[in-house]
């Protein structure tokens, strides 16, 4: 390939020109970190008389996991959550590894999905899940149950859980001066505006989701987001049997131009939804199309709830500023292609907390920005391949109807199923057998060529 | 705080139909026209969820007892087109026995039939049904049928272009420098020119391809840049 000179990337904020050569990152190589020396803050002062104080804003999976790890590490933690019984709209799928890594009790999981059906624009339906072992599944959870469990565990570890709404933060003027956070404490009283409170903390973890106020306070920048729209439908019991442990994915221009429509089984009903980044005003039209495609299987159903929420498409330009770090949806850690965010939220919360605990030597020293950068570096290094691969998949296979037809055709192949599930359930990009990979590449190209050829013929009609 | 995310106001007149428990009626894709608004009964609309604006929850209670889905829907069935039907489309795939011509399968006809089916479905999306699964796989059509129909005409076109460019470039270079065709092939610069010409013919087939290629190159690295953005801060400090 002829050499490509990339324009030097100014960054996604207005900043002055820097003399910075962007390395051309190939998909298989991890990100190159340019001459970044991490100096553990051995030079930060020891704190006398108290432990390090950290505020975690937001009590979802990211906040709960972070607060628990901090509290266990000896840091004085306060978790501020605005609505304790929040039943968040969400797909609700968690990979198998999350159950093990976060010691989740099995009764949190409402359903174990072991089969998936992918349905192409021309209704070719492919069953995937043949390669799953008996103990492998995708867990479907209710967010209110999961979030509450993680918060309770954080409280049991020693964190203080406060029902309140974060308003703003005062940034410190000195290097080791504390941040002052302002929040409205609700104290369990619904409907009131709460009492204004302030608190001094040494570091802040922003886990307050896609509309993060912490992110706004540190000028983290914006991200593109998809809108996910979903209707919860209670279908008759005989139809529910079909969805006992099966989830469906519908692809097509009618359902979404850049995402997919789904039918996910929940505790006693199904969630039918779709999403889009580029055509948000048409979301209702896409939802109707999704319901039409699933019509025969959800006939007789009653809509019990309608909900929507944003899904970040990529991380914010700035995920960290001084001693404030963002995790979870606030940082934008949702994968492309599948739109998965719960596991990454919890994991990033934990990783950030671990970095703070390590940098502060279990709460005895002050932390500074370099300690928090450790978390970013570890995160990027561990999960970059996963994110990049899913990005490539989305770019290649969600492009157009022919690409989606090819995608569904490819999913019929057992090797593809095994690779997909292994990487989804365990969150590692497994290299796989090179010969099989080659065969897969050839088959993929073949499928794409055939589907595109058919599409060109369609244009002639 | 709620402003940017409040997409769905709680008074959205969404006419979400409850599904008819009767036999398979074909709902139009846009039922908003046929269902009258007064059939919907909006239950309590919870606005408290709007705390920080992300999710709007509208609880709806459907009155499916009174004025069921009888009369209006029956009228719609007549309006709506039928499902995709074709005598050669049997059990979710093309019946190759019906495509015989002179004793062998007429693959071109199979391709044409599939093209028509996909075009139909794009214009009239259908519900996917478990009792009538679609199992057609385009790979049953042999590779040479695809080659003959799609690759060869394009290949002829491209080779023709390459031949024309090659002939005139060879003549042009010869007239300017006096170096004949055989000697040109020995020269490094000429070999490079040849490579560029071939690549150009292959990659740029329509005028739009130049822009498309540039966009493609940007696209491959855009996601990486979004991820690296947070590290640029650190470099400045």
XYZ file of C-alpha atoms in Angstrom:
698
model
C 0.000 0.000 0.000
C 1.384 3.387 -0.876
C 2.298 5.440 2.162
C -0.510 7.561 3.514
C 0.273 10.852 5.157
C -2.374 11.633 7.703
C -3.116 15.190 8.540
C -1.960 15.806 12.062
C -4.981 15.322 14.243
C -5.790 18.525 16.086
C -7.966 16.798 18.553
C -11.671 16.950 18.974
C -11.478 20.189 20.915
C -10.161 23.502 19.676
C -6.537 23.461 20.690
C -3.380 24.924 19.296
C -1.433 23.051 16.699
C 0.901 20.575 18.190
C 3.799 18.996 16.518
C 2.583 15.499 17.047
C 2.887 12.618 14.680
C -0.050 10.320 14.834
C 1.012 6.764 14.468
C -0.866 4.854 11.836
C -2.585 2.268 13.930
C -3.317 -1.008 12.220
C -6.310 -2.856 13.586
C -4.251 -5.701 14.932
C -1.727 -3.640 16.855
C -2.625 -2.020 20.149
C -2.534 1.742 20.563
C 0.941 3.197 20.694
C 1.472 5.344 23.724
C 3.889 8.073 22.863
C 6.676 8.419 25.338
C 4.392 8.354 28.373
C 6.257 7.899 31.582
C 4.143 6.952 34.487
C 5.628 8.114 37.706
C 3.775 6.650 40.590
C 3.031 9.450 42.923
C 5.717 8.574 45.405
C 6.237 12.271 45.574
C 2.697 13.031 46.769
C 2.401 13.844 50.405
C 1.162 11.355 52.920
C -2.193 12.332 54.338
C -2.255 12.580 58.074
C -5.204 11.957 60.315
C -7.610 10.665 57.733
C -7.870 8.483 54.655
C -8.159 9.618 51.084
C -11.683 10.798 50.334
C -13.239 9.977 46.979
C -16.712 10.814 45.735
C -18.370 8.520 43.213
C -21.113 10.354 41.384
C -23.746 7.973 40.056
C -24.854 4.635 41.466
C -25.218 2.416 38.426
C -22.969 -0.563 37.708
C -19.950 1.699 37.215
C -20.522 3.658 40.408
C -21.371 0.619 42.482
C -18.327 -1.332 41.348
C -16.030 1.657 41.861
C -17.386 2.423 45.325
C -16.996 -1.179 46.430
C -13.398 -1.428 45.262
C -12.514 1.904 46.831
C -14.105 1.046 50.144
C -12.391 -2.336 50.211
C -9.101 -0.614 49.495
C -9.344 1.563 52.551
C -10.462 4.764 50.886
C -13.183 6.874 52.433
C -15.908 6.651 49.799
C -19.170 8.449 49.259
C -21.520 7.380 46.481
C -24.145 9.873 45.352
C -27.112 8.475 43.457
C -30.154 10.467 42.553
C -32.769 7.726 42.301
C -32.298 4.561 44.273
C -35.046 2.534 42.656
C -34.353 3.652 39.123
C -35.575 1.074 36.640
C -33.348 2.111 33.793
C -34.281 1.379 30.209
C -31.660 -1.012 29.025
C -31.142 -4.153 27.000
C -30.050 -5.807 30.200
C -27.621 -8.336 28.780
C -24.488 -9.249 30.683
C -21.751 -11.595 29.485
C -20.827 -14.730 31.350
C -17.534 -13.330 32.578
C -19.283 -10.604 34.519
C -20.975 -13.138 36.755
C -17.629 -14.599 37.700
C -15.625 -11.400 37.897
C -18.136 -9.550 40.029
C -19.347 -12.528 42.055
C -22.933 -11.953 41.055
C -25.446 -14.256 42.701
C -27.287 -16.376 40.190
C -30.718 -15.222 41.321
C -30.004 -11.763 39.919
C -30.201 -13.227 36.455
C -33.773 -13.464 35.228
C -33.042 -15.453 32.135
C -30.158 -17.254 30.523
C -30.097 -16.711 26.807
C -28.433 -19.599 25.045
C -29.791 -19.158 21.550
C -29.900 -16.200 19.255
C -31.653 -15.763 15.984
C -30.331 -13.344 13.388
C -32.803 -12.272 10.746
C -31.665 -10.650 7.539
C -33.506 -8.024 5.512
C -34.972 -10.748 3.304
C -35.984 -12.724 6.392
C -33.303 -15.372 6.122
C -33.163 -16.590 9.709
C -30.054 -18.121 11.197
C -29.819 -19.770 14.610
C -26.639 -19.162 16.515
C -25.640 -20.766 19.766
C -24.968 -24.332 18.674
C -21.392 -24.019 19.826
C -22.222 -22.897 23.358
C -21.237 -25.232 26.123
C -23.867 -26.158 28.700
C -22.575 -23.717 31.291
C -22.335 -20.764 28.906
C -25.092 -18.199 28.511
C -25.859 -14.509 28.189
C -27.508 -13.265 31.350
C -30.565 -11.027 31.185
C -30.970 -8.870 34.271
C -33.268 -6.192 35.538
C -31.207 -3.054 35.970
C -32.915 -2.024 39.184
C -31.996 -5.369 40.713
C -28.398 -5.368 39.510
C -27.706 -1.750 40.379
C -29.187 -2.087 43.846
C -27.165 -5.220 44.509
C -23.876 -3.585 43.574
C -24.666 -0.513 45.649
C -25.583 -2.607 48.657
C -22.323 -4.474 48.338
C -20.468 -1.178 48.242
C -22.259 -0.097 51.392
C -21.371 -3.336 53.105
C -17.747 -2.762 52.200
C -17.808 0.574 53.978
C -18.919 3.151 51.433
C -21.467 5.804 52.377
C -24.427 5.806 50.017
C -26.197 9.146 49.719
C -29.455 9.779 47.910
C -28.802 13.040 46.195
C -28.208 14.900 42.958
C -24.770 16.179 42.087
C -24.954 19.835 41.047
C -21.449 21.107 40.513
C -17.882 20.944 41.700
C -15.393 23.620 42.688
C -11.993 22.903 41.288
C -9.018 23.346 43.570
C -6.414 26.062 43.056
C -3.542 24.233 44.708
C -2.024 21.017 43.562
C -3.278 18.967 46.507
C -6.182 21.060 47.678
C -9.516 19.253 47.839
C -12.388 19.482 45.401
C -15.655 20.789 46.792
C -18.732 19.018 45.474
C -22.181 20.551 45.739
C -25.144 18.243 45.807
C -28.808 18.235 46.805
C -29.468 15.579 49.397
C -32.892 14.043 48.999
C -32.705 11.696 51.921
C -35.320 9.411 50.483
C -37.968 12.109 50.190
C -39.373 11.958 46.693
C -40.452 15.147 45.004
C -38.533 17.548 47.189
C -35.671 19.630 45.885
C -33.521 18.424 48.746
C -31.123 20.227 51.003
C -28.040 21.795 49.520
C -24.922 20.154 50.839
C -21.254 20.482 50.125
C -18.366 18.188 50.771
C -14.640 18.217 50.370
C -13.116 15.292 48.551
C -9.712 14.560 47.106
C -10.809 12.817 43.925
C -14.010 12.317 41.996
C -15.145 9.440 39.826
C -17.850 10.459 37.379
C -20.125 7.458 36.893
C -23.270 9.442 36.173
C -24.094 8.087 32.802
C -24.607 9.396 29.312
C -25.671 12.902 30.379
C -22.886 13.161 32.888
C -22.683 16.400 34.817
C -19.219 15.555 35.978
C -18.176 15.328 32.344
C -19.620 18.775 31.736
C -17.771 20.156 34.744
C -14.421 19.041 33.411
C -15.142 20.045 29.795
C -14.844 16.494 28.705
C -16.377 17.216 25.346
C -19.251 15.530 23.591
C -19.717 12.269 21.832
C -22.007 11.034 19.138
C -24.719 8.871 20.514
C -27.348 6.484 19.279
C -30.882 6.605 20.495
C -32.211 3.240 21.617
C -35.981 3.009 21.687
C -37.706 0.055 23.209
C -41.195 -1.133 24.031
C -41.849 -3.728 26.666
C -44.547 -6.051 25.470
C -46.323 -8.698 27.501
C -47.075 -11.530 25.115
C -49.277 -14.591 25.681
C -47.660 -17.468 27.532
C -47.551 -19.806 24.572
C -45.639 -17.222 22.570
C -43.387 -16.559 25.541
C -42.222 -20.160 25.466
C -40.460 -19.467 22.191
C -38.475 -16.705 23.877
C -37.639 -18.822 26.905
C -33.921 -18.555 26.300
C -33.768 -17.034 22.865
C -33.102 -13.482 21.761
C -33.587 -12.155 18.272
C -31.747 -9.617 16.209
C -33.331 -8.086 13.128
C -31.183 -6.278 10.582
C -32.311 -4.252 7.618
C -32.747 -0.728 6.355
C -36.375 -0.820 7.412
C -35.445 -1.643 10.991
C -32.448 0.634 11.374
C -29.986 2.221 8.942
C -26.993 1.758 11.211
C -27.973 -0.479 14.082
C -30.305 -3.425 14.625
C -33.727 -4.174 15.994
C -34.097 -6.688 18.783
C -36.476 -8.821 20.751
C -34.954 -9.602 24.127
C -36.714 -11.733 26.712
C -37.069 -10.177 30.126
C -38.390 -11.606 33.364
C -41.975 -12.068 32.195
C -42.240 -10.053 29.013
C -40.189 -9.202 25.951
C -38.504 -5.974 25.021
C -38.831 -5.052 21.375
C -36.693 -2.175 20.255
C -34.368 -0.588 17.775
C -31.813 2.173 17.631
C -30.086 4.600 15.323
C -27.352 7.192 15.282
C -27.906 8.982 12.012
C -31.679 8.985 11.622
C -32.958 9.806 15.077
C -36.168 11.583 13.986
C -37.293 8.396 12.236
C -36.963 6.186 15.278
C -40.706 5.619 15.595
C -40.850 4.456 12.010
C -38.043 2.005 12.689
C -39.813 0.756 15.770
C -42.966 0.067 13.787
C -40.927 -1.820 11.239
C -39.318 -3.885 13.980
C -42.697 -4.752 15.389
C -43.872 -5.676 11.948
C -40.986 -8.044 11.415
C -41.610 -9.723 14.718
C -45.363 -9.490 14.410
C -46.211 -13.155 14.098
C -44.225 -13.964 17.202
C -45.528 -11.195 19.425
C -49.110 -11.167 18.273
C -51.602 -10.699 21.057
C -49.131 -8.761 23.096
C -49.810 -5.657 25.122
C -47.366 -2.813 25.368
C -46.726 -2.169 29.017
C -43.981 0.404 28.818
C -42.215 2.611 26.307
C -38.741 3.874 26.965
C -35.720 5.342 25.283
C -32.164 6.151 26.221
C -28.968 7.378 24.594
C -26.044 5.097 23.857
C -22.605 6.678 23.465
C -20.842 5.764 20.265
C -17.282 6.513 21.289
C -15.367 7.833 24.287
C -15.405 11.499 25.147
C -12.368 13.460 23.989
C -11.296 13.978 27.563
C -11.927 11.204 30.039
C -9.826 12.590 32.827
C -8.871 15.955 34.221
C -6.594 16.399 37.172
C -8.147 14.219 39.871
C -11.503 13.659 38.208
C -12.004 10.581 36.058
C -14.958 9.344 34.055
C -16.067 5.741 33.865
C -18.867 3.786 32.241
C -21.353 5.538 29.976
C -20.112 8.906 31.223
C -16.798 8.101 29.573
C -18.481 6.578 26.543
C -17.398 2.962 26.948
C -20.088 1.334 24.880
C -19.031 -1.006 22.114
C -20.114 -0.538 18.569
C -21.989 -3.223 16.695
C -23.614 -4.734 19.783
C -24.073 -1.643 21.930
C -22.954 -3.415 25.062
C -22.253 -1.230 28.058
C -23.079 -2.808 31.420
C -19.996 -4.975 31.719
C -17.687 -2.223 30.539
C -19.228 0.246 32.932
C -18.694 -2.029 35.917
C -15.203 -3.024 34.816
C -14.076 0.548 34.200
C -15.440 1.620 37.577
C -13.474 -1.140 39.204
C -10.317 -0.395 37.235
C -10.419 3.281 38.059
C -10.943 2.514 41.723
C -8.064 0.055 41.681
C -5.795 2.697 40.188
C -6.760 5.134 42.927
C -6.246 2.562 45.647
C -2.848 1.618 44.249
C -1.734 5.187 43.676
C -2.768 6.252 47.133
C -1.282 3.165 48.721
C -4.589 2.130 50.262
C -5.737 5.607 51.030
C -2.669 6.870 52.846
C -1.248 9.192 50.188
C -2.742 11.811 47.978
C -3.305 10.863 44.371
C -2.630 12.967 41.338
C -3.432 12.848 37.666
C -0.760 10.337 36.784
C -2.356 7.737 39.047
C -5.652 8.166 37.285
C -3.905 7.994 33.913
C -2.778 4.533 34.934
C -6.404 3.488 34.823
C -6.848 4.945 31.357
C -3.751 3.241 30.097
C -4.712 -0.135 31.520
C -8.214 0.199 30.165
C -7.143 1.187 26.663
C -4.574 -1.551 26.530
C -6.916 -4.290 27.729
C -10.029 -3.481 25.777
C -8.875 -1.606 22.711
C -8.796 -4.758 20.512
C -12.371 -5.601 21.487
C -13.618 -2.124 20.669
C -11.712 -1.940 17.424
C -12.895 -5.312 16.169
C -16.507 -4.420 16.906
C -16.013 -1.100 15.166
C -14.729 -2.865 12.070
C -17.632 -5.301 12.167
C -20.087 -2.444 12.393
C -18.432 -0.560 9.544
C -18.349 -3.577 7.282
C -21.625 -5.307 8.073
C -24.062 -2.591 9.042
C -23.342 -0.535 5.966
C -26.145 -1.581 3.684
C -28.671 -4.303 3.082
C -26.305 -6.472 1.019
C -23.742 -6.241 3.795
C -26.365 -7.316 6.315
C -27.408 -10.249 4.148
C -23.785 -11.282 3.978
C -23.507 -10.843 7.761
C -26.388 -13.204 8.416
C -25.031 -15.696 5.895
C -21.679 -15.639 7.665
C -23.297 -16.203 11.040
C -24.543 -19.566 9.866
C -20.959 -20.769 9.885
C -19.971 -22.630 13.042
C -16.502 -21.176 13.252
C -17.951 -17.676 13.219
C -20.396 -18.581 15.954
C -17.691 -20.016 18.135
C -15.406 -17.000 17.659
C -18.229 -14.548 18.256
C -19.462 -16.148 21.411
C -16.021 -16.748 22.839
C -15.086 -13.126 22.392
C -18.439 -11.887 23.698
C -18.686 -14.108 26.733
C -15.098 -13.760 27.887
C -14.246 -10.352 26.500
C -10.975 -11.384 24.903
C -10.217 -11.258 21.211
C -9.091 -14.790 20.542
C -6.799 -15.230 17.501
C -8.178 -18.581 16.390
C -6.885 -21.042 13.846
C -5.167 -19.218 10.920
C -6.395 -21.667 8.314
C -9.960 -21.302 9.496
C -9.499 -17.555 9.605
C -8.398 -17.603 5.987
C -11.392 -19.690 4.989
C -13.592 -17.283 6.910
C -12.076 -14.294 5.139
C -12.646 -15.887 1.755
C -16.223 -16.781 2.637
C -16.888 -13.289 3.951
C -15.641 -11.689 0.779
C -17.661 -14.150 -1.251
C -20.837 -13.361 0.684
C -20.297 -9.638 0.372
C -19.612 -9.869 -3.341
C -22.701 -11.968 -3.965
C -24.963 -9.768 -1.912
C -23.669 -6.609 -3.566
C -24.051 -8.144 -7.001
C -27.683 -8.935 -6.220
C -28.175 -5.412 -4.944
C -26.804 -3.932 -8.163
C -29.243 -6.060 -10.101
C -32.036 -4.861 -7.829
C -31.200 -1.294 -8.727
C -31.754 -2.097 -12.374
C -35.312 -3.263 -11.887
C -30.202 19.636 32.523
C -33.017 17.755 30.897
C -33.064 19.852 27.770
C -30.754 18.010 25.461
C -32.144 14.591 26.105
C -35.861 15.179 26.309
C -36.708 13.737 22.948
C -39.986 12.246 23.819
C -42.419 14.523 25.489
C -44.875 12.827 27.715
C -47.741 13.969 25.564
C -46.516 12.344 22.388
C -49.573 11.164 20.540
C -48.187 7.731 19.976
C -50.918 5.525 18.725
C -49.451 2.262 19.692
C -51.848 -0.466 18.778
C -52.336 -3.526 20.844
C -52.049 -6.569 18.723
C -55.159 -8.188 17.529
C -55.662 -11.560 19.107
C -57.551 -12.676 16.050
C -55.992 -14.564 13.201
C -53.149 -13.174 11.209
C -54.295 -9.821 10.019
C -51.811 -7.884 8.071
C -51.175 -4.677 9.870
C -50.170 -1.832 7.654
C -46.745 -0.526 8.279
C -48.179 2.795 9.285
C -51.221 2.088 11.430
C -51.389 5.684 12.540
C -53.657 6.462 9.649
C -56.186 3.783 10.302
C -56.421 3.707 14.075
C -58.432 6.458 15.562
C -56.834 8.301 18.481
C -59.760 7.931 20.816
C -59.223 4.199 21.030
C -56.168 4.712 23.147
C -56.501 5.349 26.833
C -53.436 6.876 28.322
C -52.781 5.739 31.815
C -50.837 7.760 34.290
C -47.944 9.462 32.672
C -45.004 9.496 34.942
C -43.042 12.656 34.596
C -40.896 12.134 37.627
C -38.552 9.926 35.653
C -37.513 13.055 33.848
C -35.149 13.848 36.648
C -32.125 13.978 34.475
C -33.911 13.584 31.259
C -32.550 10.493 29.664
C -35.524 8.177 29.735
C -39.147 9.043 29.359
C -41.504 6.406 30.580
C -45.058 6.455 29.395
C -47.347 3.917 30.899
C -50.263 3.077 28.764
C -53.242 1.000 29.585
C -54.910 -0.372 26.556
C -58.634 -0.770 26.367
C -58.840 -3.761 24.184
C -62.309 -4.777 25.296
C -64.400 -1.976 23.880
C -64.453 -1.446 20.140
C -61.973 -4.198 19.515
C -59.867 -4.329 16.460
C -62.673 -5.634 14.323
C -63.978 -3.182 11.785
C -61.089 -0.845 11.017
C -58.581 -3.633 10.630
C -60.632 -5.700 8.236
C -60.682 -2.765 5.900
C -56.917 -2.597 6.093
C -56.383 -6.189 5.080
C -57.815 -5.394 1.687
C -55.530 -2.382 1.289
C -52.336 -4.141 2.176
C -50.383 -6.113 -0.380
C -49.981 -9.826 0.002
C -46.911 -11.617 1.229
C -44.243 -12.577 -1.241
C -45.529 -15.479 -3.230
C -44.070 -17.256 -6.188
C -44.724 -20.753 -7.457
C -40.981 -21.406 -7.587
C -40.468 -20.303 -3.961
C -41.120 -23.442 -1.969
C -40.609 -23.919 1.767
C -38.439 -20.890 2.217
C -36.081 -21.488 -0.665
C -35.999 -21.601 -4.424
C -37.026 -24.947 -5.843
C -34.197 -25.609 -8.256
C -36.143 -28.308 -10.056
C -38.378 -25.588 -11.449
C -35.434 -23.723 -12.922
C -34.340 -26.407 -15.368
C -33.353 -25.373 -18.866
C -32.052 -27.943 -21.341
C -31.485 -30.415 -18.565
C -29.287 -28.126 -16.408
C -30.245 -25.525 -13.812
C -30.650 -22.054 -15.208
C -28.670 -20.144 -12.571
C -29.312 -16.800 -14.184
C -33.007 -17.328 -13.666
C -32.393 -18.204 -10.013
C -30.414 -15.006 -9.569
C -33.170 -13.003 -11.252
C -35.805 -14.587 -9.039
C -33.852 -13.812 -5.873
C -33.293 -10.247 -7.011
C -37.035 -9.811 -7.482
C -37.741 -11.318 -4.093
C -35.319 -9.026 -2.303
C -36.619 -5.992 -4.115
C -40.153 -6.926 -3.135
C -39.186 -7.397 0.485
C -37.345 -4.100 0.615
C -40.483 -2.327 -0.471
C -42.869 -4.485 1.556
C -41.089 -5.790 4.645
C -42.613 -8.944 5.996
C -42.875 -10.505 9.354
C -40.481 -13.337 9.946
C -42.400 -16.449 10.810
C -41.122 -19.574 12.515
C -43.531 -21.828 10.682
C -42.266 -20.665 7.312
C -38.561 -20.062 7.797
C -36.489 -18.690 4.975
C -33.463 -20.883 4.448
C -32.188 -19.752 1.071
C -28.429 -19.339 0.933
C -26.864 -17.577 -2.035
C -23.865 -19.881 -1.918
C -25.836 -22.677 -3.566
C -25.410 -20.787 -6.817
C -22.033 -21.957 -8.125
C -19.103 -19.552 -8.339
C -18.854 -19.689 -12.111
C -22.455 -18.510 -12.517
C -21.569 -15.404 -10.493
C -18.385 -14.936 -12.484
C -20.102 -15.215 -15.828
C -22.857 -12.828 -14.942
C -21.145 -10.167 -12.849
C -17.398 -10.402 -12.989
C -16.758 -10.970 -16.681
C -18.558 -7.905 -18.052
C -16.839 -5.666 -15.522
C -13.509 -7.322 -16.223
C -13.962 -6.698 -19.936
C -14.662 -3.053 -19.226
C -11.640 -2.600 -17.011
C -9.289 -4.473 -19.287
C -10.494 -2.341 -22.169
C -9.744 0.822 -20.233
C -6.341 -0.466 -19.198
C -5.508 -1.411 -22.792
C -6.481 2.015 -24.113
C -4.537 3.860 -21.440
C -1.570 1.536 -21.887
C -1.412 1.874 -25.644
C -1.580 5.640 -25.658
C 0.837 6.062 -22.752
C 3.346 3.770 -24.480
C 2.997 5.764 -27.705
C 3.228 9.068 -25.861
C 6.359 8.132 -23.918
C 7.939 6.715 -27.058
C 7.252 9.852 -29.047
C 8.695 12.062 -26.280
C 11.745 10.062 -25.322
C 12.279 7.688 -28.209
C 12.370 4.741 -25.822
C 10.513 1.776 -27.314
C 7.984 -0.387 -25.498
C 10.416 -3.162 -24.567
C 12.985 -0.697 -23.212
C 10.281 1.193 -21.318
C 9.485 -1.951 -19.361
C 13.051 -2.099 -18.136
C 12.927 1.400 -16.648
C 11.942 1.846 -13.019
C 10.013 5.064 -13.511
C 7.978 3.535 -16.299
C 7.247 0.489 -14.190
C 5.939 2.780 -11.443
C 3.738 4.579 -13.945
C 2.390 1.242 -15.088
C 1.593 0.262 -11.498
C -0.210 3.552 -10.887
C -2.198 3.156 -14.104
C -3.323 -0.371 -13.225
C -4.228 0.617 -9.650
C -6.121 3.630 -10.953
C -8.147 1.577 -13.397
C -8.978 -0.955 -10.706
C -9.858 1.424 -7.886
C -11.442 4.332 -9.669
C -14.304 3.042 -11.748
C -16.725 5.869 -11.333
C -16.129 9.539 -10.660
C -17.454 9.198 -7.136
C -14.821 6.612 -6.298
C -12.123 9.210 -5.707
C -14.120 10.766 -2.881
C -15.267 7.394 -1.627
C -11.716 6.147 -1.312
C -10.643 9.234 0.607
C -13.581 8.863 2.958
C -12.799 5.190 3.424
C -9.229 5.919 4.425
C -10.380 8.513 6.951
C -12.975 6.132 8.284
C -10.490 3.399 9.044
C -8.626 5.552 11.500
C -11.343 7.802 12.856
C -12.323 5.550 15.729
C -8.693 5.226 16.794
C -8.406 8.991 16.913
C -11.507 9.296 19.060
C -9.958 6.926 21.554
C -6.595 8.644 21.540
C -8.106 12.072 22.083
C -7.808 11.829 25.825
C -4.052 11.249 25.568
C -3.430 14.469 23.684
C -4.296 16.421 26.795
C -1.582 14.654 28.626
C 1.000 15.439 25.990
C 0.358 19.135 26.306
C 1.021 19.216 30.007
